Short mmCIF file of C-alpha atoms and ligand atoms in Angstrom, two decimals:
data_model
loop_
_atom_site.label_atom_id
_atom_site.label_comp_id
_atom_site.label_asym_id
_atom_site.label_seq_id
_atom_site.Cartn_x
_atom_site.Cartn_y
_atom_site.Cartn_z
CA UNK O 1 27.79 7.70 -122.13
CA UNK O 2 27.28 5.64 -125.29
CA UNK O 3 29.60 3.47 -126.81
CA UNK O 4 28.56 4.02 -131.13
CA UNK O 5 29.46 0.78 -132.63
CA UNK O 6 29.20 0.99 -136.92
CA UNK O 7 28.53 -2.54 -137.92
CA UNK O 8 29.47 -3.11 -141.69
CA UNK O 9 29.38 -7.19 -142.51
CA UNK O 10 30.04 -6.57 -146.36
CA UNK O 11 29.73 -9.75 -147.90
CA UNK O 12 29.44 -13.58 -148.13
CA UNK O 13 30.40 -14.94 -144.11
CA UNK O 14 30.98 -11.61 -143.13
CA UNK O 15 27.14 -11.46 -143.06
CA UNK O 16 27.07 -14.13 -141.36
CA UNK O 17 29.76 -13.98 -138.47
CA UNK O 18 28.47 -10.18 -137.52
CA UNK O 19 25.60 -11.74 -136.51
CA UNK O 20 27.08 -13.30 -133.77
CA UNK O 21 28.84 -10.61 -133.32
CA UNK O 22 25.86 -8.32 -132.47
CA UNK O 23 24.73 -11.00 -129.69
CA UNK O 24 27.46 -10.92 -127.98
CA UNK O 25 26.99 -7.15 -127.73
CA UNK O 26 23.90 -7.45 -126.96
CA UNK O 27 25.19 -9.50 -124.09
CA UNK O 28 27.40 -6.77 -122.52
CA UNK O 29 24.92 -4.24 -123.21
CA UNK O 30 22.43 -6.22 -120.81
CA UNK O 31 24.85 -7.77 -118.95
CA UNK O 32 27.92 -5.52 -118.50
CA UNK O 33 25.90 -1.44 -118.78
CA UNK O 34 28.08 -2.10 -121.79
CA UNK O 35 25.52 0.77 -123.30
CA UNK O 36 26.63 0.32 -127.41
CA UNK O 37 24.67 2.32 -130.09
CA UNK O 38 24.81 0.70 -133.25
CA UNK O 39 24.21 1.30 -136.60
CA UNK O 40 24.58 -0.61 -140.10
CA UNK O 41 25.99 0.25 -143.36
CA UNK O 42 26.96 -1.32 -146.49
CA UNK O 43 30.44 -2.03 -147.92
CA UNK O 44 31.95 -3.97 -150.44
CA UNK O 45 30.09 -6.31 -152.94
CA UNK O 46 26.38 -5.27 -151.40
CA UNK O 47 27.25 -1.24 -151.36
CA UNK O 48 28.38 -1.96 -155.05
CA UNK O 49 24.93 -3.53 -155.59
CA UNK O 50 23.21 -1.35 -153.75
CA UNK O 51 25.16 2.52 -154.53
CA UNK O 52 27.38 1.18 -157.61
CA UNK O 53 30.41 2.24 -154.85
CA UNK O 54 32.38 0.37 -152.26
CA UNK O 55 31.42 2.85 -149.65
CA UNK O 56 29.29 5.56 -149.99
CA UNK O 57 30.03 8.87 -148.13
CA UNK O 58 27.28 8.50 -145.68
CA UNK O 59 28.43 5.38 -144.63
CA UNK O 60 31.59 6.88 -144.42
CA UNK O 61 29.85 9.88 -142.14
CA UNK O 62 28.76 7.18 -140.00
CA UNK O 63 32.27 5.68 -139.49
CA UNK O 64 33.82 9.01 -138.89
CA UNK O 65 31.36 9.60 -136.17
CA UNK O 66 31.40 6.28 -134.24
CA UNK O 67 34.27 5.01 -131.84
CA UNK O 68 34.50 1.63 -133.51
CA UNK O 69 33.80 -0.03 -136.90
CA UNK O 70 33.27 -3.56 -136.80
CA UNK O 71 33.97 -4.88 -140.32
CA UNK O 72 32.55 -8.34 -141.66
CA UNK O 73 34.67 -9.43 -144.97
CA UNK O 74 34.09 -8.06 -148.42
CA UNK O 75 34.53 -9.35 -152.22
CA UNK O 76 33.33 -12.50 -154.37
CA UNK O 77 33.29 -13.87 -157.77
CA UNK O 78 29.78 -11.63 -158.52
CA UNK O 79 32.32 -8.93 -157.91
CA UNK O 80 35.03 -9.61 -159.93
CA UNK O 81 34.56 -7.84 -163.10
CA UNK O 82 33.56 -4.19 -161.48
CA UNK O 83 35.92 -1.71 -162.30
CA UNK O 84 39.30 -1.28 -160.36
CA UNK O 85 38.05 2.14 -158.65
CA UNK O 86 35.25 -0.17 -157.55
CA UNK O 87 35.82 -3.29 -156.29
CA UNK O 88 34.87 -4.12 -152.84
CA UNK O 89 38.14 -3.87 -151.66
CA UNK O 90 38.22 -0.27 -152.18
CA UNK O 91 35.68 0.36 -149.53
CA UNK O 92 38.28 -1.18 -147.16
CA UNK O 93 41.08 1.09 -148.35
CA UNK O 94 38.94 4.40 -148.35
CA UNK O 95 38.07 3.63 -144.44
CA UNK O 96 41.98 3.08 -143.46
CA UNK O 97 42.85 6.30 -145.48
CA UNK O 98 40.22 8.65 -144.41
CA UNK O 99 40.28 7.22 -141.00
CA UNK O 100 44.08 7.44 -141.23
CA UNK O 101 44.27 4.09 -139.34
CA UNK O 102 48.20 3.72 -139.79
CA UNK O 103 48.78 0.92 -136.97
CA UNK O 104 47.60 -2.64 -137.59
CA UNK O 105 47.52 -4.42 -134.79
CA UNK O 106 47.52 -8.82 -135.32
CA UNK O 107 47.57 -11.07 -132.39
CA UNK O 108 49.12 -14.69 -132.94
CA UNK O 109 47.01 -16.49 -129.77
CA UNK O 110 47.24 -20.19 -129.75
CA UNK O 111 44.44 -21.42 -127.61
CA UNK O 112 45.52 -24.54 -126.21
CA UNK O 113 42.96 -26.65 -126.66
CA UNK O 114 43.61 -26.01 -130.37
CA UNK O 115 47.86 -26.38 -130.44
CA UNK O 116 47.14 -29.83 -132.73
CA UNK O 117 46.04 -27.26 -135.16
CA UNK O 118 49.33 -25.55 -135.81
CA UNK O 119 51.97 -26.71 -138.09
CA UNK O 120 54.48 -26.72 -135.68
CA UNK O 121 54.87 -28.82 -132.44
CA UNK O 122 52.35 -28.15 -129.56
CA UNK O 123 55.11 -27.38 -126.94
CA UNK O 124 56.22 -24.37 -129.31
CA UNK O 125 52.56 -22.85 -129.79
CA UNK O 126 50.93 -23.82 -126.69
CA UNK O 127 49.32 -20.68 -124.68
CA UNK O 128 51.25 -18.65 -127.53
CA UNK O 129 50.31 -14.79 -127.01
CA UNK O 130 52.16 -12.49 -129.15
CA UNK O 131 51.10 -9.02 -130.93
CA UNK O 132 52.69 -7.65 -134.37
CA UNK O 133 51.93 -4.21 -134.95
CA UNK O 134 52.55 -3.52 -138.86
CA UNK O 135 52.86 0.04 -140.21
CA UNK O 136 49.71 0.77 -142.67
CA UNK O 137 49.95 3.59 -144.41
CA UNK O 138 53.74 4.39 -145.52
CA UNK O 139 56.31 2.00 -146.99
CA UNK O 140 56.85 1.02 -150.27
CA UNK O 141 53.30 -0.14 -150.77
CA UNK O 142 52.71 3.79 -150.95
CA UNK O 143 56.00 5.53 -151.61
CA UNK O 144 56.39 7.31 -154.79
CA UNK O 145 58.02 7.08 -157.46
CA UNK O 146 56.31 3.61 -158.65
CA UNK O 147 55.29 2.31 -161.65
CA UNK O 148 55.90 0.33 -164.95
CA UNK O 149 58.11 1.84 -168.17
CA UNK O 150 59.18 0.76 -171.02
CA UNK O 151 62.94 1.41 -171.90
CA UNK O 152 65.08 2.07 -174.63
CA UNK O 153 66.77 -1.33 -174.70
CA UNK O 154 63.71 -2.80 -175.32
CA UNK O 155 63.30 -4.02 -171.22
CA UNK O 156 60.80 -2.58 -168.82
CA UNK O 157 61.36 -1.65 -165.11
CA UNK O 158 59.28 -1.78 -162.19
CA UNK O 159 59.45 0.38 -159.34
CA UNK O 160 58.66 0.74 -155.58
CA UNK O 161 59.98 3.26 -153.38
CA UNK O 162 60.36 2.34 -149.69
CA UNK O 163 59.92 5.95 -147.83
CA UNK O 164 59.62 6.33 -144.51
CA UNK O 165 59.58 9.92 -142.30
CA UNK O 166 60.47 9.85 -138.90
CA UNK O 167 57.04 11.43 -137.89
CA UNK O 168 55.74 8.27 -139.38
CA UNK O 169 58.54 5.66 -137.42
CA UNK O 170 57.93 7.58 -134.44
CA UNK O 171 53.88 7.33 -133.83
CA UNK O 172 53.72 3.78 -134.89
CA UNK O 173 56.62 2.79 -132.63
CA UNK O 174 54.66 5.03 -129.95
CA UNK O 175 51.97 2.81 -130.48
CA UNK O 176 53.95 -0.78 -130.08
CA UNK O 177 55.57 0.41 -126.51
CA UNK O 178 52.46 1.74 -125.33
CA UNK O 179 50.47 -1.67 -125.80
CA UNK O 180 53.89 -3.63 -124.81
CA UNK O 181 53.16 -1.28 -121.61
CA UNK O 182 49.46 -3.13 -120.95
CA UNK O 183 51.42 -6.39 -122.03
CA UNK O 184 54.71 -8.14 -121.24
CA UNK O 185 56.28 -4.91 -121.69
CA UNK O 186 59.12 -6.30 -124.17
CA UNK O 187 59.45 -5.39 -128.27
CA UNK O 188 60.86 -6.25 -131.02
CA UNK O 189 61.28 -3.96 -134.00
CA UNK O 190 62.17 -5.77 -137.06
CA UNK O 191 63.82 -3.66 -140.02
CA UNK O 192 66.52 -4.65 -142.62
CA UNK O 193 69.24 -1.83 -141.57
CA UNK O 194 71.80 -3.92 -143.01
CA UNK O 195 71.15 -3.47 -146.50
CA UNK O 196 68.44 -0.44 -146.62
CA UNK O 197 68.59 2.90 -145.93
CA UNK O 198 65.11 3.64 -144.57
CA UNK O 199 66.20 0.27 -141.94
CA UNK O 200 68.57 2.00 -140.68
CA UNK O 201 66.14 5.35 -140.47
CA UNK O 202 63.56 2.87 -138.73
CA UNK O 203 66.48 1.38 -136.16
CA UNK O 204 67.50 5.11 -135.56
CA UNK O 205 64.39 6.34 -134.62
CA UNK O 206 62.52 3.52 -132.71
CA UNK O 207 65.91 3.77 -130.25
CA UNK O 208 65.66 7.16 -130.45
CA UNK O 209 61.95 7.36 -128.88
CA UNK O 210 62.65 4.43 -126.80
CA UNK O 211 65.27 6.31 -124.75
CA UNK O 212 63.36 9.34 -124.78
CA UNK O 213 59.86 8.12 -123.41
CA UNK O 214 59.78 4.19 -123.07
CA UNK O 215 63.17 3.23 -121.17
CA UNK O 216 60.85 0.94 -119.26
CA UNK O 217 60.25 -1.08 -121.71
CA UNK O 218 63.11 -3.86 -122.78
CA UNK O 219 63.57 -3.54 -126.79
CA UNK O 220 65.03 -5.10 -129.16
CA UNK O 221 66.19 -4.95 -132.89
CA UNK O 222 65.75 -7.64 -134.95
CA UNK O 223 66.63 -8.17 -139.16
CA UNK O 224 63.26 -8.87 -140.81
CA UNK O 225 64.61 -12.12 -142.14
CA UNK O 226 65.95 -13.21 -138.86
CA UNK O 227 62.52 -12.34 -137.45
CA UNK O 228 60.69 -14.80 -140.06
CA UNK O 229 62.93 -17.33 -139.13
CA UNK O 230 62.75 -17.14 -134.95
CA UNK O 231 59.18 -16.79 -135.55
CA UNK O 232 58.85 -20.47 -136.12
CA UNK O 233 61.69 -21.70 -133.97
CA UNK O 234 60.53 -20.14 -130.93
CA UNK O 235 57.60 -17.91 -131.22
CA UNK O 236 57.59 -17.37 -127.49
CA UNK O 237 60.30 -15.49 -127.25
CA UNK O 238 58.25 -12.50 -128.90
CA UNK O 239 55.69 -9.98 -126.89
CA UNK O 240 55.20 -7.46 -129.31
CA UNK O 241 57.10 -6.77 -132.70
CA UNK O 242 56.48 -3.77 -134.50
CA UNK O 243 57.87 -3.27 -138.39
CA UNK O 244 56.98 -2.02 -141.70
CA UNK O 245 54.14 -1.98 -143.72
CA UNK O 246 55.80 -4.63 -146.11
CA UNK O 247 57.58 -6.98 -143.44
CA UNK O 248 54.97 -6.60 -141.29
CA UNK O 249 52.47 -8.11 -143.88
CA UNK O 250 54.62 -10.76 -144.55
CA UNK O 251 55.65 -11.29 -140.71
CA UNK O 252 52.05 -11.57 -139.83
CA UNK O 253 50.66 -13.66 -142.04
CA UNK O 254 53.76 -16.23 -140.88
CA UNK O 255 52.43 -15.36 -136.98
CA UNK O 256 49.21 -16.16 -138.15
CA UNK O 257 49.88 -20.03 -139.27
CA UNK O 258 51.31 -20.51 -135.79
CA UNK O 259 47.70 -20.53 -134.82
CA UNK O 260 46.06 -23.12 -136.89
CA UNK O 261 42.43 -21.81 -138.70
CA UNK O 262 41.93 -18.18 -140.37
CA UNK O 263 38.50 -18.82 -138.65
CA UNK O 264 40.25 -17.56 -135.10
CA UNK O 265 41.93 -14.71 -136.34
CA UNK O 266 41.19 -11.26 -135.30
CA UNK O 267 42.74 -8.10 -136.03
CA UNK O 268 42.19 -4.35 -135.58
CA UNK O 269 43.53 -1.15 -137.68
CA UNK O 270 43.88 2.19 -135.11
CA UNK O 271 44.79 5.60 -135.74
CA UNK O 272 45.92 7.85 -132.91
CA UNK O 273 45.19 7.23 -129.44
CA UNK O 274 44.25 10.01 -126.99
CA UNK O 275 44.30 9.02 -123.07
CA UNK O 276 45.04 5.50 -123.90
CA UNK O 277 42.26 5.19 -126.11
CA UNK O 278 42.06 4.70 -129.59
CA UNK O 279 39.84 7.66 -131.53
CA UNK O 280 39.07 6.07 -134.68
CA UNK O 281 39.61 2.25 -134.96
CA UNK O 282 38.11 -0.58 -136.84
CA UNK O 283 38.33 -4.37 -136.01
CA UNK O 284 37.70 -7.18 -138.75
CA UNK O 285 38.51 -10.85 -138.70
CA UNK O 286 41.80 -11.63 -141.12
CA UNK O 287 39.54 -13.94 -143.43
CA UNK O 288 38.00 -12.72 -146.66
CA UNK O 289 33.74 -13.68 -147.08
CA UNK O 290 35.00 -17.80 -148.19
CA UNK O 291 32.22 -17.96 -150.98
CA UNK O 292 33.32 -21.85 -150.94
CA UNK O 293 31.15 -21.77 -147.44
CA UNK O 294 29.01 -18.84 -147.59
CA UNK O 295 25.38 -19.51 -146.91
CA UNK O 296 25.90 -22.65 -145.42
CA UNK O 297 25.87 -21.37 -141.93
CA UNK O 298 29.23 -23.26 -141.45
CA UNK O 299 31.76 -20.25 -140.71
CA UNK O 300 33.78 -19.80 -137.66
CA UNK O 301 32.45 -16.28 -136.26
CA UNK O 302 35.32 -16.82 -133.15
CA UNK O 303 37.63 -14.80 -135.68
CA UNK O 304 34.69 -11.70 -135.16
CA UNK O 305 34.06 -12.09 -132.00
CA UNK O 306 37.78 -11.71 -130.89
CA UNK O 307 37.99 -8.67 -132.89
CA UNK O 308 35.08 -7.44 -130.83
CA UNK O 309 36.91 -8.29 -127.99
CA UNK O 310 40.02 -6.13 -128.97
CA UNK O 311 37.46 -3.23 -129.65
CA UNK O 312 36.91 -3.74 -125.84
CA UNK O 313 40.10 -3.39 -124.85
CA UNK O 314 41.21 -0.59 -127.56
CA UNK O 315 38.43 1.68 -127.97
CA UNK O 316 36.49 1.47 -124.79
CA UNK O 317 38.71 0.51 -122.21
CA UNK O 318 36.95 -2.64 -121.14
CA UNK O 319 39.81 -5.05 -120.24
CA UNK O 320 38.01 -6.73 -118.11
CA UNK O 321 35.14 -7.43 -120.38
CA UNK O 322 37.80 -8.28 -123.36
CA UNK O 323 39.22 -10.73 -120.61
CA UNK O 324 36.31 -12.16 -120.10
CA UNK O 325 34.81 -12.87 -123.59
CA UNK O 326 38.69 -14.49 -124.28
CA UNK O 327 37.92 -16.58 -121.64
CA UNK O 328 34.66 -17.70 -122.34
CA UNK O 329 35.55 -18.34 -125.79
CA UNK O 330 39.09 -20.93 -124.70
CA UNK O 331 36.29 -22.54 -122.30
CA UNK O 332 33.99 -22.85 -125.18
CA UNK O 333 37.16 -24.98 -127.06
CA UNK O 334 38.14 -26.68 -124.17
CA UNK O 335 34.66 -28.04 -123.75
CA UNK O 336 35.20 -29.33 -127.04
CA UNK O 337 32.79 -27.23 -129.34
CA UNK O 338 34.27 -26.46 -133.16
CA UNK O 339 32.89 -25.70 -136.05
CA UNK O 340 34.42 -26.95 -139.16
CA UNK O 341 37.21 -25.62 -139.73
CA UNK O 342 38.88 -26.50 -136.36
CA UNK O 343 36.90 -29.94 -135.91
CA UNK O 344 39.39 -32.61 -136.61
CA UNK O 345 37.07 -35.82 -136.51
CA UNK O 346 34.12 -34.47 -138.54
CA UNK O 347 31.75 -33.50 -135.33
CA UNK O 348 31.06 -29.81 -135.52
CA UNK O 349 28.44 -26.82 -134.55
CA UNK O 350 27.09 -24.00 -136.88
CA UNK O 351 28.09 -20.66 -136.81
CA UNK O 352 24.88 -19.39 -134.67
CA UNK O 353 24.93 -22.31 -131.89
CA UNK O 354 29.21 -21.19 -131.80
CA UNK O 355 27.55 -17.77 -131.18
CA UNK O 356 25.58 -18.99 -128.37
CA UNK O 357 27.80 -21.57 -126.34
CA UNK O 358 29.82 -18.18 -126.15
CA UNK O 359 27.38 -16.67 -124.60
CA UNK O 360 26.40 -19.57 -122.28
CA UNK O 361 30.01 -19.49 -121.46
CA UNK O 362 29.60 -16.03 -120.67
CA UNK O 363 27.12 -16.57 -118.38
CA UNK O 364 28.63 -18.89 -116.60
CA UNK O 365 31.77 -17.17 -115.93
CA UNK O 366 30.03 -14.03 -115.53
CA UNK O 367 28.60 -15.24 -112.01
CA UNK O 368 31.73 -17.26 -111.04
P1 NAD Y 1 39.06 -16.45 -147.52
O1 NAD Y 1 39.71 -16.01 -146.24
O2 NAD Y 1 37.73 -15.90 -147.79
O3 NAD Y 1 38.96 -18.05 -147.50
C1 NAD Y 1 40.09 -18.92 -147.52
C2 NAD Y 1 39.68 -20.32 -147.02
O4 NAD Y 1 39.47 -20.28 -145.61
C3 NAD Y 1 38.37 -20.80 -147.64
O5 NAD Y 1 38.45 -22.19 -147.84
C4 NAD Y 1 37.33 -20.50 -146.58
O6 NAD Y 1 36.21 -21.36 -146.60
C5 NAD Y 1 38.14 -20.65 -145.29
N1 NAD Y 1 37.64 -19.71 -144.25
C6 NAD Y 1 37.87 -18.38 -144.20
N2 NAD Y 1 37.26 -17.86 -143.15
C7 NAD Y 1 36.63 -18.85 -142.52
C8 NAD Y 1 35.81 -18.92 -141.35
N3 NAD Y 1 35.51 -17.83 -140.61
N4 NAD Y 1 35.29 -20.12 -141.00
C9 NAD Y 1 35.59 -21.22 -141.71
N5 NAD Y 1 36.36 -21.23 -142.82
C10 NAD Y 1 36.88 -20.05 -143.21
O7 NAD Y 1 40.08 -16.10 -148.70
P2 NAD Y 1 39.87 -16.24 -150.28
O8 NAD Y 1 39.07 -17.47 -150.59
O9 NAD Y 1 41.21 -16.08 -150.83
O10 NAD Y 1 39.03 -14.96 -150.71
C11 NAD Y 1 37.61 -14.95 -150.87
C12 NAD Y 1 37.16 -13.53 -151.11
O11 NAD Y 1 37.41 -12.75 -149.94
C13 NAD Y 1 37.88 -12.83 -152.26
O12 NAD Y 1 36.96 -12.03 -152.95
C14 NAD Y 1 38.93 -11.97 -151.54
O13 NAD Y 1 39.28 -10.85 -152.31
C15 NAD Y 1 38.17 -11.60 -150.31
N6 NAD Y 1 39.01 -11.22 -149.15
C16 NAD Y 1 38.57 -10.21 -148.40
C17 NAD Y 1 39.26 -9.84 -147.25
C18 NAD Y 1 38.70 -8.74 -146.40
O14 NAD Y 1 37.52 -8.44 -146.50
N7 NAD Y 1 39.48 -8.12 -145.53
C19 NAD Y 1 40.42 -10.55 -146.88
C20 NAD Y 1 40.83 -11.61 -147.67
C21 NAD Y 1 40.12 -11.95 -148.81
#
């Protein structure tokens, strides 16, 4: 059976991290009957150049018929003129929608070697390993009525609508207990049921599935603020969290500082799972394409390469290979190898030999 891998590295370092990215595959493919197909396409800035769209429907074909997209970054300042429809952002967008990729899935991991990196003190972050899994596709980033009017009185309004359907509560909170399952088996679903409405709805109906099909797993309910605030007091206290489309893009991105550089964070966007598996998915580091660094041969590609390793463990089923590849990579920073981003006294490697000490690493461990 083969594994069909769409590559897309869109622009500026995404270019140049997916290049490391396809040696490690080709690593497991030799190494591991790892046995991945893959094929290229364009997005963002370059399919803009190249198609005068942010996707184009083949490309789109092509990630409707692979298991996993592995997604580079997209945009830049060349790009920031082209119409709104346009702009390489919106090939991101169509591949969530018309993949319907409604669970995002962002691992706070705070490799030891690197716990000087975080803000807060090492004996909070050390060995952190936590997983927020953020609602994509509903909320109020989506719900309708929205908009801008002008009044009467001379004011204008602005409105959001947060709207959430229990179909939409339940499959996502599905999602979180079946990971927490593979994990520590404990969540945390963060809502604000105190003051809203579709909290309470959220609260309801997470319990409600809980009792029905996960009473294995320990939950808990946590207000969003509260959430923010034990994030940084004791992070470790978390295994998975699962919320919103709006908290969760706030909670995240909180998570995500625990860990020091956005050159060592992965994340991955899945739709439904069947078996365990994840049928559509696609994985893409949480940085943008840094055109302050691009073509310099400087950028982190760890941030990649751990998305490829949650591809792995998502869409193929490959723990032990995802294992592995984490492993090589926290051997890799204990040895002491950085790039620039994470090297503290100035002493760093470029993006390609970061590409290969993981896969010396991977060697090594490989026949240990
Ligand atoms: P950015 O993530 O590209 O960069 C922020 C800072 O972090 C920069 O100083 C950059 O050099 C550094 N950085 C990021 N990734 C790094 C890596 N792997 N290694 C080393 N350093 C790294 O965010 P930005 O500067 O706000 O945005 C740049 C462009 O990327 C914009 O066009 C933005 O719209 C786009 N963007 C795209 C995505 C995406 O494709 N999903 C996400 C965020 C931003």
């Amino acid at each position: 059976m083969t594994n069909k891998i769409l590559i897309l590295p869109g622009d500026g370092i995404g270019q140049e991290v997916m290049i490391e990215v396809e040696k490690i595959i080709g690593w497991f493919n030799s190494n591991k009957d790892f046995n991945a197909e893959i094929e290229y396409g364009l997005v963002g800035g370059a399919s803009y150049d190249a198609d005068g769209v942010a996707i184009s429907d083949a490309t789109m074909q092509l990630a409707q018929k692979s298991d996993a997209v592995l997604f580079g970054a997209v945009g830049g300042p060349k790009w920031d003129d082209v119409a709104y429809e346009h702009r390489p952002e919106a090939g991101l967008l169509r591949l969530r929608k018309e993949l319907d990729l409604f669970a995002n899935l962002r691992p706070a991991i705070c490799f030891s070697s690197l716990s000087d990196s975080s803000s807060l003190k090492k004996e909070i972050v050390e060995d952190l390993d936590i997983l927020i899994v953020r609602e994509l596709t509903g909320g109020v980033y989506f719900g309708e009525p929205r908009g801008i009017e002008e009044l009467e009185n001379g004011n204008r309004r602005g409105t959001n609508t947060q709207v959430y359907e229990t179909w939409e509560i339940q499959r996502i909170a599905e999602v979180a207990f079946e990971l927490a399952r593979k994990r520590k088996n404990k969540v945390t679903s963060s809502e604000k049921r105190n003051v809203m409405e579709s909290g309470l709805l959220w609260y309801e109906e997470v319990k409600k599935i809980h009792q029905e099909k996960y009473n294995d797993v320990e939950l808990d309910h946590m207000l969003a603020d509260n959430c923010g605030m034990q994030l940084v007091r004791w992070p470790k206290q978390f295994d998975v969290i699962v919320t919103d489309n709006l908290f969760g893009d706030m909670l995240s991105d909180v998570a995500a500082m625990l860990t020091g550089s956005l050159g060592m964070l992965p994340s991955a966007s899945l739709g439904k799972a069947v078996n365990g598996l994840f049928e559509s998915a696609l994985y893409e580091p949480v940085h943008g394409s840094a055109p302050d660094i691009s073509g310099q041969g400087i950028a982190n590609p760890l941030a990649s390469i751990l998305s490829f390793s949650m591809a792995l463990k998502y869409s193929f089923g490959r723990n032990k290979d995802s294992k592995l590849l984490e492993d090589s990579i926290s051997k890799v920073l204990d040895d002491g190898s950085r790039t620039k981003d994470i090297a503290d006294d100035g002493d760093f490697i470029s993006t390609s030999e970061m590409g290969n000490k993981v896969i010396e690493n991977l060697e090594i461990l490989n026949k240990e």
